[in-house]
């Protein structure tokens, strides 16, 4: 049998805590009450026994009998009367030497009077607590002085009257009635207050117990800081309420950024629009938005958080696509070769079908002319590329794009102004990345169905001592004027615009150009769009740059 321990509820824990506080308060109040009670007893009873002792010390009978032999028998009735009438504990009389001659406690007769200091022996009065026959009493000791004309002021003896101090238990029993009443009232108020407070807290915590809230907080921490994506939460006033470590790193945020607004953090432009949910085409919800931030290509998704019709804020996730972009750049040459082989295989298959058909209808002369035409076209293309493009990787890329363009019924032209020498491997890879992305984007735009057989794309490459300029023109519809300044920040491509997604081709192009100290821009002409990219070669530094708004 499995035994499960019962856990306390929030109301039970609050009740126990409040009752503990009430008990502690009552103990403190009781201690203060006992201290005050003792102080009051010492003050009031001290005055009373002092007054009684002074009255007895001034009694003529006591003065007369104290100097005679065996005064105890004569003074006993006086002491007993004083004890009964005044409700004190003890009445004692000592001679001038401090020996007790009469007392309501016979066992004290013949013993020395207990004193606290030499003042009593010197005919001085004193009051305070002293042990009398094993019991502590509040006593007053007053000297008996002679009134006889010849012995005025002579010390004849001492009168001591005592009152037993009540014990702690006696004081508590005297105060138990109101202490129990206070405890009962405090307990009732504590139970009612705990129940009301627990109900209020549970309404605010959605009915969750403290252990469940702690579990949710632990799970949230584990989830947020265990995932590989950045997470940023904003309140309705665009202040950061939560950000995990990946989000800190991707956006380069300060450690104390929680509680700060986007404006305080210096976030502007495209990144601000995505985080704030402004400037979108589909409301505040943003899906797969590409943002270039300080040398990183980020893909962001934003969702509003609402409850019961009330907007609580928003949550945005960030994915770093920079490594994928760099991998795409490194594999660009291999991908170009693959595309070239696939396109050439398709083209050769069509040409072989044509030759096979001509042979079957016995058009042998036409076959010869057709083969010569194909060879002339290939030689012309090879001659154009080899004479104008000295870098083999870039030339191979253009050859592959030419085959792809022919397959899509788009004519790819190499401008007569093209002139590119052999480049260093890193420079060649970056130029191929930018050129490939721009040509792909131009092919997507020019190959649209509404443009028919008039589609074309023209590439122009120019180089000087320290930079390369890439110009790609197409016969497509161009870029909308309102998007011309931010297509690179958005990761916009023609294909993505048609499919409703966002690509990273142009964002990667801008990233490469910016890292190399260059830029990329787009303009519209009557024939279509013109993309111009400039970058430095031979002096690449792998530094992160600020986002170009």
Short mmCIF file of C-alpha atoms in Angstrom, two decimals:
data_model
loop_
_atom_site.label_atom_id
_atom_site.label_comp_id
_atom_site.label_asym_id
_atom_site.label_seq_id
_atom_site.Cartn_x
_atom_site.Cartn_y
_atom_site.Cartn_z
CA UNK A 1 0.00 0.00 0.00
CA UNK A 2 1.35 3.40 -0.98
CA UNK A 3 0.97 6.05 1.69
CA UNK A 4 0.68 9.58 0.35
CA UNK A 5 1.34 12.53 2.61
CA UNK A 6 -1.34 15.16 2.73
CA UNK A 7 -0.13 18.61 1.75
CA UNK A 8 -1.47 21.72 3.38
CA UNK A 9 -3.60 24.11 1.37
CA UNK A 10 -2.95 27.82 1.09
CA UNK A 11 -5.79 28.59 3.52
CA UNK A 12 -4.41 26.08 6.05
CA UNK A 13 -0.89 27.47 5.82
CA UNK A 14 -2.14 31.03 6.25
CA UNK A 15 -4.25 29.97 9.27
CA UNK A 16 -1.31 28.22 10.95
CA UNK A 17 0.96 31.19 10.31
CA UNK A 18 -1.57 33.68 11.62
CA UNK A 19 -2.31 31.58 14.72
CA UNK A 20 1.43 31.32 15.36
CA UNK A 21 1.69 35.09 15.06
CA UNK A 22 -1.29 35.53 17.42
CA UNK A 23 0.28 33.20 20.00
CA UNK A 24 3.61 35.04 19.78
CA UNK A 25 1.83 38.35 20.21
CA UNK A 26 -0.10 37.03 23.20
CA UNK A 27 3.12 35.71 24.80
CA UNK A 28 4.74 39.10 24.28
CA UNK A 29 1.67 40.86 25.70
CA UNK A 30 1.66 38.50 28.68
CA UNK A 31 5.33 39.18 29.35
CA UNK A 32 4.75 42.92 29.17
CA UNK A 33 1.67 42.59 31.40
CA UNK A 34 3.65 40.62 33.99
CA UNK A 35 6.41 43.22 33.98
CA UNK A 36 3.89 46.02 34.37
CA UNK A 37 2.05 44.12 37.09
CA UNK A 38 5.25 43.62 39.08
CA UNK A 39 6.21 47.25 38.69
CA UNK A 40 2.76 48.33 39.85
CA UNK A 41 2.86 45.94 42.82
CA UNK A 42 6.29 47.15 43.89
CA UNK A 43 5.24 50.77 43.61
CA UNK A 44 1.86 50.53 45.37
CA UNK A 45 2.69 47.94 48.01
CA UNK A 46 6.09 49.52 48.62
CA UNK A 47 4.41 52.79 49.52
CA UNK A 48 1.85 51.02 51.73
CA UNK A 49 4.28 48.95 53.77
CA UNK A 50 6.55 51.98 54.11
CA UNK A 51 3.67 54.01 55.49
CA UNK A 52 2.70 51.21 57.89
CA UNK A 53 6.28 50.84 59.06
CA UNK A 54 6.59 54.60 59.63
CA UNK A 55 3.33 54.61 61.65
CA UNK A 56 4.50 51.71 63.80
CA UNK A 57 7.95 53.25 64.29
CA UNK A 58 6.27 56.39 65.61
CA UNK A 59 4.04 54.48 68.05
CA UNK A 60 4.84 55.63 71.70
CA UNK A 61 4.21 52.13 73.05
CA UNK A 62 6.83 50.67 70.72
CA UNK A 63 9.36 53.33 71.68
CA UNK A 64 8.75 52.81 75.40
CA UNK A 65 8.80 49.00 75.40
CA UNK A 66 11.70 48.61 72.99
CA UNK A 67 14.20 49.90 75.59
CA UNK A 68 12.83 47.69 78.39
CA UNK A 69 13.82 44.10 79.07
CA UNK A 70 11.84 41.36 77.22
CA UNK A 71 9.87 43.68 74.93
CA UNK A 72 8.55 40.77 72.84
CA UNK A 73 5.70 39.88 75.20
CA UNK A 74 4.50 43.45 75.34
CA UNK A 75 4.82 44.18 71.62
CA UNK A 76 3.30 40.91 70.35
CA UNK A 77 -0.33 42.15 70.50
CA UNK A 78 0.63 45.34 68.65
CA UNK A 79 2.40 43.40 65.87
CA UNK A 80 -0.45 40.91 65.50
CA UNK A 81 -3.02 43.70 65.31
CA UNK A 82 -1.03 45.46 62.62
CA UNK A 83 -0.67 42.18 60.67
CA UNK A 84 -4.38 41.45 60.76
CA UNK A 85 -5.57 44.96 60.08
CA UNK A 86 -3.14 45.80 57.24
CA UNK A 87 -3.16 42.44 55.38
CA UNK A 88 0.61 42.17 55.29
CA UNK A 89 2.76 39.05 55.49
CA UNK A 90 5.08 39.82 58.36
CA UNK A 91 5.76 42.47 61.05
CA UNK A 92 9.15 42.41 62.75
CA UNK A 93 10.89 44.60 65.34
CA UNK A 94 14.66 44.55 65.99
CA UNK A 95 16.76 46.33 68.61
CA UNK A 96 19.48 48.81 67.91
CA UNK A 97 21.95 46.01 67.23
CA UNK A 98 19.74 44.39 64.60
CA UNK A 99 18.62 41.44 66.77
CA UNK A 100 14.95 40.60 66.31
CA UNK A 101 13.08 40.98 69.58
CA UNK A 102 9.48 40.56 68.35
CA UNK A 103 7.89 39.19 65.18
CA UNK A 104 4.68 37.72 63.87
CA UNK A 105 6.89 34.80 62.78
CA UNK A 106 8.20 33.37 66.10
CA UNK A 107 11.02 31.51 64.37
CA UNK A 108 12.71 34.83 63.58
CA UNK A 109 12.98 35.98 67.21
CA UNK A 110 16.60 36.02 68.30
CA UNK A 111 17.99 36.10 64.75
CA UNK A 112 19.54 39.01 62.95
CA UNK A 113 17.38 41.32 60.91
CA UNK A 114 18.06 40.78 57.17
CA UNK A 115 19.33 43.98 55.64
CA UNK A 116 20.56 45.12 52.25
CA UNK A 117 23.52 47.38 52.94
CA UNK A 118 24.70 49.28 56.02
CA UNK A 119 22.08 52.03 55.76
CA UNK A 120 19.57 50.40 58.14
CA UNK A 121 22.20 49.96 60.87
CA UNK A 122 22.91 53.66 60.54
CA UNK A 123 19.26 54.57 61.24
CA UNK A 124 18.21 54.98 57.63
CA UNK A 125 15.01 53.80 56.04
CA UNK A 126 14.99 51.28 53.17
CA UNK A 127 12.47 49.40 51.02
CA UNK A 128 12.85 46.57 48.53
CA UNK A 129 12.82 42.79 48.19
CA UNK A 130 14.55 40.60 50.76
CA UNK A 131 14.45 36.88 51.60
CA UNK A 132 12.59 36.48 54.89
CA UNK A 133 12.58 32.96 56.33
CA UNK A 134 13.17 31.54 52.81
CA UNK A 135 10.45 33.63 51.14
CA UNK A 136 11.09 36.78 49.14
CA UNK A 137 9.05 39.69 50.47
CA UNK A 138 8.66 43.31 49.56
CA UNK A 139 9.68 44.94 52.83
CA UNK A 140 10.05 48.42 54.31
CA UNK A 141 12.57 48.95 57.11
CA UNK A 142 12.14 52.13 59.17
CA UNK A 143 14.34 53.14 62.18
CA UNK A 144 12.74 53.74 65.60
CA UNK A 145 14.07 57.01 67.05
CA UNK A 146 13.81 58.19 70.70
CA UNK A 147 11.67 61.23 71.58
CA UNK A 148 12.91 61.69 75.13
CA UNK A 149 14.27 65.13 75.70
CA UNK A 150 17.66 63.85 76.73
CA UNK A 151 17.90 61.20 73.94
CA UNK A 152 16.14 62.83 71.01
CA UNK A 153 16.99 61.10 67.72
CA UNK A 154 18.74 58.18 69.37
CA UNK A 155 18.45 54.94 67.35
CA UNK A 156 16.38 52.53 69.44
CA UNK A 157 15.73 49.81 66.84
CA UNK A 158 14.13 48.99 63.49
CA UNK A 159 10.60 48.12 62.31
CA UNK A 160 10.26 45.86 59.23
CA UNK A 161 6.93 45.17 57.57
CA UNK A 162 6.83 42.82 54.58
CA UNK A 163 4.40 41.73 51.89
CA UNK A 164 5.00 38.54 49.90
CA UNK A 165 5.31 39.21 46.16
CA UNK A 166 2.93 37.12 44.02
CA UNK A 167 4.61 34.49 41.84
CA UNK A 168 4.48 34.44 38.06
CA UNK A 169 1.88 31.70 38.08
CA UNK A 170 -0.27 33.67 40.49
CA UNK A 171 -0.11 36.70 38.24
CA UNK A 172 -0.91 34.56 35.17
CA UNK A 173 -3.85 32.93 36.91
CA UNK A 174 -5.12 36.37 37.80
CA UNK A 175 -4.82 37.50 34.20
CA UNK A 176 -5.86 34.18 32.58
CA UNK A 177 -9.44 35.26 32.11
CA UNK A 178 -8.72 38.18 29.81
CA UNK A 179 -5.76 36.43 28.16
CA UNK A 180 -7.99 33.52 27.16
CA UNK A 181 -10.59 35.97 25.90
CA UNK A 182 -7.97 37.74 23.81
CA UNK A 183 -6.75 34.39 22.46
CA UNK A 184 -10.28 33.35 21.50
CA UNK A 185 -11.04 36.65 19.77
CA UNK A 186 -7.69 36.66 17.98
CA UNK A 187 -8.22 33.04 16.86
CA UNK A 188 -11.64 33.80 15.42
CA UNK A 189 -10.36 36.87 13.63
CA UNK A 190 -7.32 34.94 12.40
CA UNK A 191 -9.43 32.11 10.97
CA UNK A 192 -11.81 34.52 9.25
CA UNK A 193 -8.98 36.70 7.94
CA UNK A 194 -7.04 33.67 6.72
CA UNK A 195 -10.05 32.32 4.85
CA UNK A 196 -10.80 35.66 3.18
CA UNK A 197 -7.14 36.28 2.36
CA UNK A 198 -6.76 32.76 0.94
CA UNK A 199 -9.81 33.24 -1.29
CA UNK A 200 -8.48 36.54 -2.60
CA UNK A 201 -5.01 35.12 -3.28
CA UNK A 202 -6.44 32.02 -5.01
CA UNK A 203 -8.56 34.22 -7.26
CA UNK A 204 -5.45 36.14 -8.26
CA UNK A 205 -3.41 32.95 -8.77
CA UNK A 206 -6.11 31.15 -10.79
CA UNK A 207 -6.82 28.71 -7.98
CA UNK A 208 -3.25 27.39 -7.82
CA UNK A 209 -1.62 26.35 -4.58
CA UNK A 210 1.87 27.68 -3.68
CA UNK A 211 3.58 24.38 -4.61
CA UNK A 212 1.83 24.44 -8.00
CA UNK A 213 2.91 28.06 -8.61
CA UNK A 214 6.49 27.15 -7.68
CA UNK A 215 6.33 24.18 -10.06
CA UNK A 216 5.08 26.37 -12.89
CA UNK A 217 7.87 28.88 -12.27
CA UNK A 218 10.47 26.09 -12.32
CA UNK A 219 9.03 24.62 -15.51
CA UNK A 220 8.97 28.05 -17.14
CA UNK A 221 12.60 28.68 -16.27
CA UNK A 222 13.59 25.26 -17.57
CA UNK A 223 11.62 25.77 -20.79
CA UNK A 224 12.73 29.32 -21.53
CA UNK A 225 16.39 28.81 -20.79
CA UNK A 226 16.59 25.32 -22.22
CA UNK A 227 15.39 26.05 -25.76
CA UNK A 228 17.72 27.10 -28.53
CA UNK A 229 15.50 29.97 -29.70
CA UNK A 230 15.34 33.46 -28.29
CA UNK A 231 12.16 34.45 -26.44
CA UNK A 232 11.12 38.04 -25.71
CA UNK A 233 7.91 39.06 -23.91
CA UNK A 234 6.54 42.62 -23.92
CA UNK A 235 3.70 44.19 -21.96
CA UNK A 236 1.08 46.41 -23.65
CA UNK A 237 3.36 49.43 -23.10
CA UNK A 238 6.23 47.73 -25.03
CA UNK A 239 8.31 47.14 -21.90
CA UNK A 240 10.34 43.94 -21.63
CA UNK A 241 8.89 41.55 -19.07
CA UNK A 242 10.91 38.47 -19.98
CA UNK A 243 13.91 37.58 -22.13
CA UNK A 244 15.97 34.38 -22.07
CA UNK A 245 19.73 34.05 -22.54
CA UNK A 246 19.47 33.34 -26.27
CA UNK A 247 17.36 36.48 -26.73
CA UNK A 248 19.98 38.50 -24.82
CA UNK A 249 22.67 37.22 -27.13
CA UNK A 250 20.82 37.59 -30.44
CA UNK A 251 19.71 41.18 -29.78
CA UNK A 252 22.76 42.19 -27.75
CA UNK A 253 20.64 43.43 -24.83
CA UNK A 254 22.04 44.68 -21.48
CA UNK A 255 21.72 42.48 -18.39
CA UNK A 256 19.20 44.83 -16.72
CA UNK A 257 16.96 45.17 -19.76
CA UNK A 258 13.84 43.72 -18.08
CA UNK A 259 11.47 46.60 -17.32
CA UNK A 260 12.93 48.84 -20.03
CA UNK A 261 10.98 49.86 -23.13
CA UNK A 262 12.05 49.26 -26.72
CA UNK A 263 12.82 52.95 -27.09
CA UNK A 264 15.02 52.91 -23.97
CA UNK A 265 16.96 50.00 -25.48
CA UNK A 266 17.56 51.89 -28.73
CA UNK A 267 15.58 49.39 -30.84
CA UNK A 268 14.25 51.06 -33.97
CA UNK A 269 13.39 50.45 -37.59
CA UNK A 270 12.50 47.02 -38.88
CA UNK A 271 13.25 45.23 -35.59
CA UNK A 272 10.97 47.64 -33.69
CA UNK A 273 8.15 47.09 -36.18
CA UNK A 274 8.27 43.32 -35.74
CA UNK A 275 8.53 43.37 -31.93
CA UNK A 276 5.84 46.04 -31.56
CA UNK A 277 3.57 44.51 -34.22
CA UNK A 278 3.34 47.71 -36.28
CA UNK A 279 3.58 48.21 -40.02
CA UNK A 280 2.51 44.65 -40.81
CA UNK A 281 0.27 43.48 -43.62
CA UNK A 282 -1.70 41.01 -41.46
CA UNK A 283 -2.28 42.88 -38.21
CA UNK A 284 -0.04 42.52 -35.19
CA UNK A 285 0.65 38.81 -35.72
CA UNK A 286 3.92 38.32 -37.57
CA UNK A 287 5.12 35.03 -39.05
CA UNK A 288 8.63 34.17 -40.27
CA UNK A 289 9.73 37.80 -40.48
CA UNK A 290 13.40 38.16 -41.49
CA UNK A 291 15.41 40.92 -39.77
CA UNK A 292 19.09 41.72 -40.18
CA UNK A 293 20.43 42.77 -36.77
CA UNK A 294 24.11 43.56 -36.17
CA UNK A 295 25.51 41.03 -38.58
CA UNK A 296 22.89 38.36 -37.87
CA UNK A 297 20.02 37.11 -40.01
CA UNK A 298 17.09 36.58 -37.62
CA UNK A 299 13.75 34.91 -38.36
CA UNK A 300 11.07 36.18 -35.95
CA UNK A 301 7.53 35.11 -35.04
CA UNK A 302 5.27 37.36 -32.95
CA UNK A 303 1.99 36.50 -31.20
CA UNK A 304 -0.32 38.63 -29.06
CA UNK A 305 -1.27 37.23 -25.62
CA UNK A 306 -4.85 37.88 -24.47
CA UNK A 307 -7.07 36.62 -21.66
CA UNK A 308 -10.79 37.22 -21.30
CA UNK A 309 -10.62 39.81 -24.06
CA UNK A 310 -7.86 41.73 -22.28
CA UNK A 311 -4.50 42.13 -24.03
CA UNK A 312 -1.64 41.13 -21.74
CA UNK A 313 1.21 41.78 -24.17
CA UNK A 314 3.09 39.81 -26.80
CA UNK A 315 5.66 37.03 -27.14
CA UNK A 316 8.23 36.95 -29.94
CA UNK A 317 10.57 34.08 -30.79
CA UNK A 318 13.84 34.53 -32.66
CA UNK A 319 15.87 32.04 -34.66
CA UNK A 320 19.39 32.72 -35.82
CA UNK A 321 19.74 31.85 -39.52
CA UNK A 322 23.21 33.37 -39.87
CA UNK A 323 24.98 30.03 -39.76
CA UNK A 324 22.65 28.65 -42.42
CA UNK A 325 23.33 31.71 -44.54
CA UNK A 326 27.08 31.23 -44.16
CA UNK A 327 26.71 27.54 -45.01
CA UNK A 328 24.72 28.51 -48.08
CA UNK A 329 27.54 30.82 -49.12
CA UNK A 330 30.14 28.09 -48.63
CA UNK A 331 28.10 25.54 -50.58
CA UNK A 332 27.16 27.97 -53.33
CA UNK A 333 29.70 26.64 -55.80
CA UNK A 334 28.63 23.04 -55.25
CA UNK A 335 24.96 23.94 -55.60
CA UNK A 336 25.70 25.85 -58.80
CA UNK A 337 27.46 22.80 -60.24
CA UNK A 338 24.51 20.60 -59.33
CA UNK A 339 22.02 23.01 -60.90
CA UNK A 340 24.22 23.25 -63.99
CA UNK A 341 24.31 19.46 -64.42
CA UNK A 342 20.56 19.13 -63.87
CA UNK A 343 19.71 21.94 -66.28
CA UNK A 344 22.17 20.67 -68.89
CA UNK A 345 20.82 17.14 -68.58
CA UNK A 346 17.31 18.47 -69.21
CA UNK A 347 18.52 20.63 -72.09
CA UNK A 348 20.53 17.75 -73.67
CA UNK A 349 17.53 15.46 -73.29
CA UNK A 350 15.35 17.90 -75.26
CA UNK A 351 18.06 18.29 -77.93
CA UNK A 352 18.47 14.51 -78.27
CA UNK A 353 14.72 14.13 -78.71
CA UNK A 354 14.84 16.74 -81.46
CA UNK A 355 17.76 15.00 -83.23
CA UNK A 356 16.07 11.60 -82.87
CA UNK A 357 12.91 12.94 -84.46
CA UNK A 358 14.77 14.47 -87.40
CA UNK A 359 16.59 11.18 -88.05
CA UNK A 360 13.36 9.23 -87.95
CA UNK A 361 11.86 11.41 -90.69
CA UNK A 362 15.08 11.15 -92.77
CA UNK A 363 16.00 14.86 -92.38
CA UNK A 364 19.73 14.18 -92.21
CA UNK A 365 20.77 17.57 -93.57
CA UNK A 366 18.57 19.28 -90.99
CA UNK A 367 20.23 17.27 -88.28
CA UNK A 368 23.63 18.55 -89.36
CA UNK A 369 22.45 22.14 -89.42
CA UNK A 370 20.80 21.74 -86.00
CA UNK A 371 23.95 20.30 -84.41
CA UNK A 372 26.08 23.10 -85.89
CA UNK A 373 23.68 25.71 -84.52
CA UNK A 374 23.86 24.16 -81.06
CA UNK A 375 27.66 24.07 -81.16
CA UNK A 376 27.80 27.69 -82.30
CA UNK A 377 25.51 28.81 -79.47
CA UNK A 378 27.57 26.93 -76.90
CA UNK A 379 30.85 28.27 -78.20
CA UNK A 380 29.44 31.78 -78.23
CA UNK A 381 28.35 31.49 -74.59
CA UNK A 382 31.63 29.93 -73.52
CA UNK A 383 33.61 32.56 -75.37
CA UNK A 384 31.58 35.37 -73.77
CA UNK A 385 32.04 34.01 -70.26
CA UNK A 386 35.72 33.13 -70.55
CA UNK A 387 36.63 36.43 -72.19
CA UNK A 388 34.73 38.63 -69.74
CA UNK A 389 34.64 36.60 -66.51
CA UNK A 390 38.08 35.46 -65.38
CA UNK A 391 36.96 33.83 -62.12
CA UNK A 392 36.04 30.19 -62.78
CA UNK A 393 33.60 29.85 -59.86
CA UNK A 394 31.62 32.91 -60.96
CA UNK A 395 31.75 31.76 -64.60
CA UNK A 396 30.46 28.32 -63.61
CA UNK A 397 27.68 29.95 -61.63
CA UNK A 398 26.63 32.06 -64.64
CA UNK A 399 26.76 28.97 -66.85
CA UNK A 400 24.42 27.14 -64.44
CA UNK A 401 22.07 30.13 -64.20
CA UNK A 402 22.04 30.36 -68.02
CA UNK A 403 20.87 26.75 -68.28
CA UNK A 404 18.23 27.36 -65.57
CA UNK A 405 17.06 30.50 -67.35
CA UNK A 406 16.72 28.62 -70.65
CA UNK A 407 14.73 25.93 -68.89
CA UNK A 408 12.35 28.59 -67.53
CA UNK A 409 12.14 30.36 -70.92
CA UNK A 410 14.10 33.38 -69.71
CA UNK A 411 17.04 34.71 -71.70
CA UNK A 412 20.11 35.38 -69.55
CA UNK A 413 22.39 38.03 -71.07
CA UNK A 414 25.92 39.00 -70.09
CA UNK A 415 26.46 42.72 -70.54
CA UNK A 416 29.21 43.86 -72.90
CA UNK A 417 30.54 46.02 -70.05
CA UNK A 418 31.22 42.95 -67.90
CA UNK A 419 34.85 42.58 -66.80
CA UNK A 420 35.90 40.44 -63.83
CA UNK A 421 39.36 39.06 -63.05
CA UNK A 422 40.25 36.02 -61.01
CA UNK A 423 39.45 36.54 -57.32
CA UNK A 424 40.71 35.13 -54.05
CA UNK A 425 38.68 32.09 -52.84
CA UNK A 426 36.88 34.04 -50.05
CA UNK A 427 36.14 36.95 -52.37
CA UNK A 428 34.94 34.58 -55.09
CA UNK A 429 32.59 32.79 -52.68
CA UNK A 430 31.00 36.08 -51.52
CA UNK A 431 30.65 37.44 -55.05
CA UNK A 432 29.05 34.15 -56.13
CA UNK A 433 26.63 34.30 -53.16
CA UNK A 434 25.49 37.83 -53.95
CA UNK A 435 25.31 37.21 -57.71
CA UNK A 436 23.43 33.93 -57.30
CA UNK A 437 20.82 35.46 -54.98
CA UNK A 438 20.24 38.47 -57.23
CA UNK A 439 19.96 36.31 -60.37
CA UNK A 440 17.57 33.90 -58.66
CA UNK A 441 15.40 36.79 -57.56
CA UNK A 442 15.47 38.28 -61.07
CA UNK A 443 14.57 34.92 -62.67
CA UNK A 444 11.59 34.55 -60.32
CA UNK A 445 10.36 38.01 -61.29
CA UNK A 446 10.99 37.70 -65.06
CA UNK A 447 9.56 34.17 -65.35
CA UNK A 448 6.14 35.17 -64.04
CA UNK A 449 3.37 33.95 -66.40
CA UNK A 450 2.12 37.41 -67.28
CA UNK A 451 5.46 38.31 -68.91
CA UNK A 452 5.27 35.63 -71.60
CA UNK A 453 8.22 34.97 -73.97
CA UNK A 454 9.68 38.45 -73.63
CA UNK A 455 11.36 37.57 -70.32
CA UNK A 456 15.06 38.35 -69.92
CA UNK A 457 17.71 38.95 -67.24
CA UNK A 458 20.94 40.86 -67.79
CA UNK A 459 24.06 40.56 -65.61
CA UNK A 460 26.83 43.12 -65.49
CA UNK A 461 30.04 42.69 -63.44
CA UNK A 462 32.57 45.49 -63.00
CA UNK A 463 35.76 45.46 -60.98
CA UNK A 464 38.34 48.01 -59.89
CA UNK A 465 41.39 47.79 -57.67
CA UNK A 466 39.48 47.24 -54.40
CA UNK A 467 35.82 46.50 -55.15
CA UNK A 468 33.38 44.60 -57.34
CA UNK A 469 30.05 45.96 -58.56
CA UNK A 470 27.23 43.59 -59.54
CA UNK A 471 24.25 44.87 -61.52
CA UNK A 472 21.31 42.59 -62.31
CA UNK A 473 18.45 43.85 -64.49
CA UNK A 474 15.24 41.99 -65.24
CA UNK A 475 12.06 42.42 -67.27
CA UNK A 476 9.82 41.74 -64.29
CA UNK A 477 7.22 44.03 -62.71
CA UNK A 478 9.76 45.82 -60.50
CA UNK A 479 9.60 46.48 -56.78
CA UNK A 480 6.81 48.46 -55.16
CA UNK A 481 8.07 51.95 -54.17
CA UNK A 482 7.00 51.48 -50.53
CA UNK A 483 9.17 48.33 -50.31
CA UNK A 484 12.22 49.61 -52.18
CA UNK A 485 13.98 50.77 -48.98
CA UNK A 486 13.34 47.68 -46.88
CA UNK A 487 13.20 44.60 -49.14
CA UNK A 488 16.67 43.64 -47.89
CA UNK A 489 15.79 44.07 -44.22
CA UNK A 490 12.58 42.06 -44.64
CA UNK A 491 14.23 39.19 -46.46
CA UNK A 492 11.84 39.83 -49.33
CA UNK A 493 11.93 37.79 -52.56
CA UNK A 494 9.53 37.65 -55.48
CA UNK A 495 8.82 33.99 -54.89
CA UNK A 496 8.19 34.58 -51.20
CA UNK A 497 5.79 37.37 -52.00
CA UNK A 498 3.75 35.04 -54.15
CA UNK A 499 3.78 32.20 -51.64
CA UNK A 500 3.15 34.27 -48.53
CA UNK A 501 6.48 33.35 -46.87
CA UNK A 502 9.68 35.26 -46.29
CA UNK A 503 13.05 34.21 -47.70
CA UNK A 504 16.55 35.20 -46.70
CA UNK A 505 18.13 35.60 -50.17
CA UNK A 506 18.17 39.38 -50.28
CA UNK A 507 18.80 39.60 -46.53
CA UNK A 508 21.88 37.43 -47.00
CA UNK A 509 22.94 39.60 -49.96
CA UNK A 510 22.73 42.71 -47.82
CA UNK A 511 24.56 41.00 -44.96
CA UNK A 512 27.50 39.98 -47.19
CA UNK A 513 27.74 43.43 -48.77
CA UNK A 514 27.57 45.19 -45.41
CA UNK A 515 30.22 42.96 -43.83
CA UNK A 516 32.49 43.83 -46.75
CA UNK A 517 31.95 47.57 -46.35
CA UNK A 518 29.58 47.82 -49.34
CA UNK A 519 25.88 48.20 -49.97
CA UNK A 520 23.04 46.91 -52.11
CA UNK A 521 20.14 48.87 -53.56
CA UNK A 522 17.21 48.49 -55.93
CA UNK A 523 15.65 50.85 -58.46
CA UNK A 524 12.84 50.63 -60.99
CA UNK A 525 13.11 51.36 -64.71
CA UNK A 526 10.61 51.17 -67.54
CA UNK A 527 11.91 47.67 -68.37
CA UNK A 528 11.83 46.31 -64.80
CA UNK A 529 13.95 46.29 -61.63
CA UNK A 530 17.68 46.96 -61.32
CA UNK A 531 19.59 45.56 -58.33
CA UNK A 532 23.05 47.00 -57.69
CA UNK A 533 25.48 45.50 -55.19
CA UNK A 534 28.93 46.83 -54.29
CA UNK A 535 31.51 45.17 -52.05
CA UNK A 536 35.19 45.41 -51.25
CA UNK A 537 37.48 42.54 -52.17
CA UNK A 538 40.90 41.64 -50.85
CA UNK A 539 40.31 43.36 -47.46
CA UNK A 540 37.52 41.42 -45.79
CA UNK A 541 37.24 41.69 -42.00
CA UNK A 542 34.85 39.51 -40.02
CA UNK A 543 33.41 42.28 -37.87
CA UNK A 544 29.83 42.74 -36.88
CA UNK A 545 28.21 45.89 -38.18
CA UNK A 546 25.22 47.83 -37.03
CA UNK A 547 21.95 47.18 -38.75
CA UNK A 548 21.32 49.51 -41.68
CA UNK A 549 17.84 50.83 -41.10
#
